[in-house]
């Protein structure tokens, strides 16, 4: 009978996960946040390239979004240990919704927008988005039972990956029908709905844990410094950190920055074509993550990572030579497939 207990727990978690109201609200909020971020990145990139014709400035806009987001994900991790995670998520969503609605108004009355407006907008959006994600990860163990945590985390991760794939496709269709202002209103609406969901998440357990541990924790800056020190003291984490920088600087970064320029300039495509190509890349990344999870390499990981990075570079060279949208989608799926393997 004891051997059947794990099976019973698994069956229990499978039946009850979506009956947990707080988890469902967190799941919906995560879906809307991920969907809004993917649409935001799509519309920002396409507007700079096609709307303003400032291809050289695209890198500045994307860096303005990604770098603050990465930095404030680390800051958000410390804040989530000290503050109410649901409150952090609520204000992150509501602030980004307000920003998106302001941009929608500007697209109606001040089109075309100056590039500095997009840069400032990207910085603020990246900061607020960076605060959301650590809070979501920290609050998850407080809204589900321990035996459901692995399943709940899998559901959230799968949902976010699906949103990253669906966002560009949805944005391409809406952009072709209603324009940029409607897309920013959609982003704002999604974030408002997300904030309404997360504000009612039951955080009594999280507040109790924060109150009990608050006096035991060092100060904010001390805790942040300790996090960096721990990262650099671990050989494995330091190596992974350096590899991530190299991959993003030489492979993923140029790919994401150059994709809208390539679609508009080489493929002579429109927003819908860009959504197809972007969706193909994201689909490949999701497929690559699934394959790596199934294979679960345990030996010679460094060798395989370097080999797959080289393979990805070769396929990217092949991708640069295509001149048809359907062929570009097919090739870039393989580029995305190798991305999680690096």
XYZ file of C-alpha atoms in Angstrom:
342
model
C 0.000 0.000 0.000
C 2.888 2.369 0.720
C 4.158 1.925 -2.834
C 0.860 3.243 -4.187
C 1.052 6.523 -2.253
C 3.055 8.518 -4.892
C 0.552 7.439 -7.556
C -2.336 8.607 -5.390
C -0.622 11.951 -4.802
C -0.043 12.366 -8.539
C -3.667 11.572 -9.292
C -4.761 13.985 -6.589
C -2.584 16.766 -7.989
C -3.809 16.112 -11.520
C -7.446 16.435 -10.461
C -7.124 19.369 -8.147
C -4.556 21.717 -9.729
C -7.100 23.725 -11.722
C -9.550 23.555 -8.832
C -7.156 25.707 -6.812
C -8.562 29.191 -7.392
C -5.366 31.034 -6.480
C -3.349 28.952 -8.957
C -5.876 29.520 -11.738
C -5.693 33.277 -11.142
C -1.881 33.155 -11.140
C -1.931 31.059 -14.317
C -4.212 33.532 -16.127
C -2.114 36.480 -14.944
C 1.067 34.755 -16.203
C -0.574 34.001 -19.548
C -1.640 37.619 -20.072
C 1.744 38.978 -18.943
C 3.717 36.702 -21.294
C 1.330 37.359 -24.164
C 1.547 41.124 -23.668
C 5.374 41.012 -23.519
C 5.639 39.012 -26.761
C 3.213 41.355 -28.543
C 5.061 44.385 -27.176
C 8.440 43.162 -28.453
C 6.898 42.387 -31.836
C 5.195 45.761 -32.327
C 8.184 47.762 -31.063
C 10.576 46.014 -33.460
C 8.301 46.224 -36.487
C 7.392 49.864 -35.929
C 11.032 50.960 -35.706
C 11.917 49.121 -38.917
C 8.784 49.560 -41.046
C 7.030 52.547 -39.473
C 10.024 54.798 -38.873
C 12.558 53.254 -41.254
C 15.252 53.461 -38.549
C 16.849 50.027 -38.834
C 20.060 51.235 -37.186
C 18.129 52.285 -34.071
C 16.449 48.904 -33.572
C 19.342 47.592 -31.507
C 19.111 50.557 -29.142
C 15.385 49.983 -28.586
C 15.742 46.245 -27.961
C 18.710 46.723 -25.636
C 16.701 49.359 -23.764
C 14.055 46.693 -23.189
C 16.200 43.638 -22.440
C 19.043 44.996 -20.282
C 16.820 46.744 -17.667
C 14.582 43.668 -17.650
C 17.517 41.370 -16.855
C 18.901 43.698 -14.175
C 15.550 44.159 -12.473
C 14.829 40.437 -12.545
C 17.742 40.151 -10.097
C 16.437 43.091 -8.075
C 12.950 41.608 -8.208
C 14.245 38.331 -6.818
C 15.448 40.112 -3.681
C 12.259 42.187 -3.416
C 10.124 39.066 -3.690
C 11.798 37.659 -0.583
C 10.960 40.791 1.383
C 7.639 42.124 0.030
C 4.175 40.861 -0.889
C 4.675 39.108 -4.242
C 1.058 39.566 -5.335
C 1.306 43.295 -4.725
C 4.514 43.495 -6.798
C 2.828 41.637 -9.671
C -0.301 43.791 -9.438
C 1.561 47.104 -9.667
C 3.840 45.746 -12.407
C 0.846 44.783 -14.559
C -1.142 47.933 -13.830
C 1.824 50.239 -14.508
C 2.601 48.520 -17.816
C -1.076 48.698 -18.772
C -1.084 52.459 -18.159
C 2.077 52.831 -20.243
C 0.564 50.840 -23.119
C -2.614 52.950 -23.078
C -0.553 56.154 -23.170
C 1.297 54.815 -26.206
C -1.994 53.940 -27.899
C -3.117 57.563 -27.452
C 0.209 58.855 -28.759
C -0.141 56.711 -31.882
C -3.455 58.448 -32.578
C -2.407 62.049 -31.892
C 1.392 62.147 -32.291
C 2.216 59.664 -35.060
C 5.030 59.143 -36.025
C 6.538 58.791 -32.582
C 10.107 60.031 -31.952
C 12.604 57.255 -31.338
C 13.438 58.585 -27.855
C 9.826 57.966 -26.805
C 10.177 54.314 -27.798
C 13.510 54.015 -25.968
C 12.132 55.435 -22.708
C 9.027 53.301 -23.095
C 11.154 50.174 -23.608
C 13.259 50.916 -20.518
C 10.235 51.379 -18.247
C 8.431 48.352 -19.705
C 11.554 46.224 -19.234
C 12.009 47.319 -15.610
C 8.393 46.583 -14.712
C 8.425 43.258 -16.531
C 11.623 42.277 -14.734
C 9.935 42.783 -11.372
C 6.946 40.614 -12.334
C 8.682 37.338 -13.135
C 10.612 36.691 -9.878
C 7.482 37.575 -7.887
C 5.473 35.041 -9.888
C 8.061 32.309 -9.319
C 8.292 33.109 -5.598
C 4.547 33.083 -4.992
C 3.880 29.764 -6.748
C 4.885 27.513 -3.803
C 2.500 29.467 -1.574
C -0.610 28.890 -3.708
C -0.302 25.148 -4.429
C 0.373 22.129 -2.264
C 3.947 20.712 -2.299
C 2.888 17.578 -4.209
C 1.451 19.782 -6.977
C 4.417 22.166 -7.304
C 6.247 20.368 -10.121
C 3.073 20.018 -12.165
C 2.073 23.627 -11.524
C 5.496 24.895 -12.577
C 5.317 22.809 -15.773
C 1.894 24.252 -16.586
C 3.143 27.822 -16.100
C 6.286 27.269 -18.184
C 4.322 25.626 -20.988
C 1.784 28.435 -20.931
C 4.479 31.107 -21.180
C 6.164 29.351 -24.108
C 2.823 29.016 -25.892
C 2.151 32.720 -25.326
C 5.545 33.625 -26.795
C 4.615 31.610 -29.881
C 1.050 32.908 -30.206
C 1.831 36.571 -29.459
C 3.559 37.461 -32.755
C 0.941 35.599 -34.808
C -1.901 37.424 -33.062
C -0.078 40.751 -33.332
C 0.557 40.320 -37.058
C -3.133 39.723 -37.773
C -4.367 42.617 -35.611
C -1.730 44.999 -36.934
C -2.818 44.316 -40.504
C -6.475 44.970 -39.608
C -6.500 47.720 -36.966
C -3.022 49.269 -36.694
C -0.490 50.005 -33.961
C -2.847 51.853 -31.601
C -5.166 48.855 -31.375
C -2.239 46.597 -30.525
C -1.170 48.790 -27.627
C -4.764 48.893 -26.394
C -4.783 45.097 -26.535
C -1.553 44.990 -24.501
C -3.076 47.354 -21.945
C -6.283 45.337 -21.744
C -4.423 42.059 -21.207
C -2.336 43.576 -18.419
C -5.384 45.094 -16.700
C -7.082 41.692 -16.721
C -3.883 40.128 -15.387
C -3.686 42.657 -12.552
C -7.316 41.959 -11.601
C -6.564 38.251 -11.452
C -3.431 38.511 -9.343
C -4.809 41.049 -6.870
C -7.233 38.435 -5.536
C -4.654 35.636 -5.186
C -4.642 34.340 -1.607
C -1.231 35.376 -0.226
C -1.820 34.773 3.491
C 0.774 32.008 3.524
C 3.293 34.158 1.631
C 2.766 37.125 3.990
C 3.252 34.869 7.002
C 6.520 33.481 5.624
C 7.803 36.964 4.753
C 6.927 38.265 8.227
C 8.625 35.309 9.927
C 11.801 35.551 7.867
C 12.099 39.317 7.391
C 14.072 39.969 10.572
C 16.406 37.068 9.812
C 17.412 38.391 6.391
C 20.228 40.864 5.736
C 19.568 44.256 4.173
C 18.427 44.607 0.567
C 21.803 45.633 -0.872
C 23.682 43.090 1.222
C 21.384 40.333 -0.021
C 21.783 41.459 -3.638
C 25.574 41.541 -3.269
C 25.556 38.064 -1.723
C 23.631 36.789 -4.742
C 26.278 38.078 -7.154
C 29.064 36.708 -4.943
C 27.455 33.264 -4.886
C 27.049 33.298 -8.677
C 30.700 34.128 -9.262
C 32.026 31.704 -6.626
C 30.457 28.699 -8.347
C 32.506 27.465 -11.307
C 29.467 25.922 -12.972
C 27.257 29.003 -12.572
C 30.094 31.285 -13.672
C 30.667 29.180 -16.798
C 26.956 29.136 -17.617
C 26.807 32.899 -17.105
C 29.715 33.497 -19.504
C 28.262 31.103 -22.102
C 24.899 32.869 -21.872
C 26.598 36.217 -22.536
C 28.469 34.827 -25.553
C 25.345 33.181 -27.007
C 23.202 36.284 -26.570
C 25.873 38.652 -27.860
C 26.932 36.704 -30.966
C 23.912 34.508 -31.829
C 20.548 35.224 -30.218
C 21.027 38.990 -29.943
C 21.887 39.636 -33.610
C 19.147 37.200 -34.664
C 16.343 38.894 -32.732
C 17.561 42.381 -33.670
C 18.042 41.566 -37.339
C 14.878 39.533 -37.913
C 12.458 42.423 -38.635
C 15.098 44.124 -40.795
C 15.585 40.888 -42.742
C 11.847 40.344 -43.261
C 11.222 43.935 -44.355
C 14.388 44.488 -46.406
C 15.293 41.075 -47.864
C 12.018 39.168 -47.927
C 10.009 42.323 -48.730
C 7.405 41.106 -46.259
C 4.730 42.782 -44.188
C 3.778 42.508 -40.506
C 2.009 39.185 -41.063
C 5.101 37.715 -42.724
C 7.185 38.908 -39.793
C 4.766 37.214 -37.412
C 5.138 33.936 -39.346
C 8.930 34.063 -39.175
C 8.949 35.115 -35.514
C 6.429 32.388 -34.731
C 8.595 29.817 -36.514
C 11.582 30.816 -34.402
C 9.581 30.540 -31.169
C 8.079 27.197 -32.231
C 11.583 25.869 -32.844
C 12.705 27.061 -29.409
C 9.756 25.311 -27.740
C 10.452 22.114 -29.686
C 14.141 22.297 -28.751
C 13.281 22.662 -25.072
C 11.028 19.594 -25.237
C 13.710 17.519 -27.007
C 16.402 18.539 -24.509
C 14.052 17.656 -21.655
C 13.513 14.181 -23.138
C 17.181 13.520 -23.954
C 18.480 15.006 -20.662
C 22.189 14.946 -21.497
C 24.338 14.074 -18.487
C 27.820 13.680 -19.987
C 29.975 15.930 -22.169
C 27.451 18.759 -21.938
C 30.093 21.378 -22.702
C 31.175 19.564 -25.878
C 27.608 19.188 -27.115
C 26.836 22.825 -26.305
C 29.802 24.061 -28.375
C 28.902 21.702 -31.226
C 25.284 22.854 -31.290
C 26.331 26.516 -31.117
C 28.484 25.964 -34.212
C 25.572 24.180 -35.936
C 23.266 27.061 -35.109
C 25.759 29.534 -36.574
C 25.914 27.535 -39.835
C 22.114 27.387 -40.122
C 21.930 31.138 -39.476
C 24.283 31.661 -42.421
C 21.971 29.515 -44.557
C 18.992 31.499 -43.282
C 20.590 34.737 -44.443
C 20.556 33.430 -48.031
C 16.835 32.645 -48.330
C 14.542 35.039 -50.176
C 11.085 33.505 -49.689
C 8.931 33.759 -46.593
C 7.862 30.107 -46.476
C 11.458 28.952 -46.846
C 12.589 31.405 -44.161
C 9.995 29.980 -41.759
C 11.198 26.433 -42.430
C 14.871 27.267 -41.887
C 14.386 29.423 -38.817
C 12.524 26.615 -37.058
C 15.851 24.757 -36.997
C 17.641 27.868 -35.746
C 15.166 28.077 -32.868
C 15.366 24.336 -32.233
C 19.106 24.588 -31.554
C 18.791 27.694 -29.374
C 17.765 25.946 -26.099
C 20.502 23.359 -26.690
C 23.360 25.884 -26.440
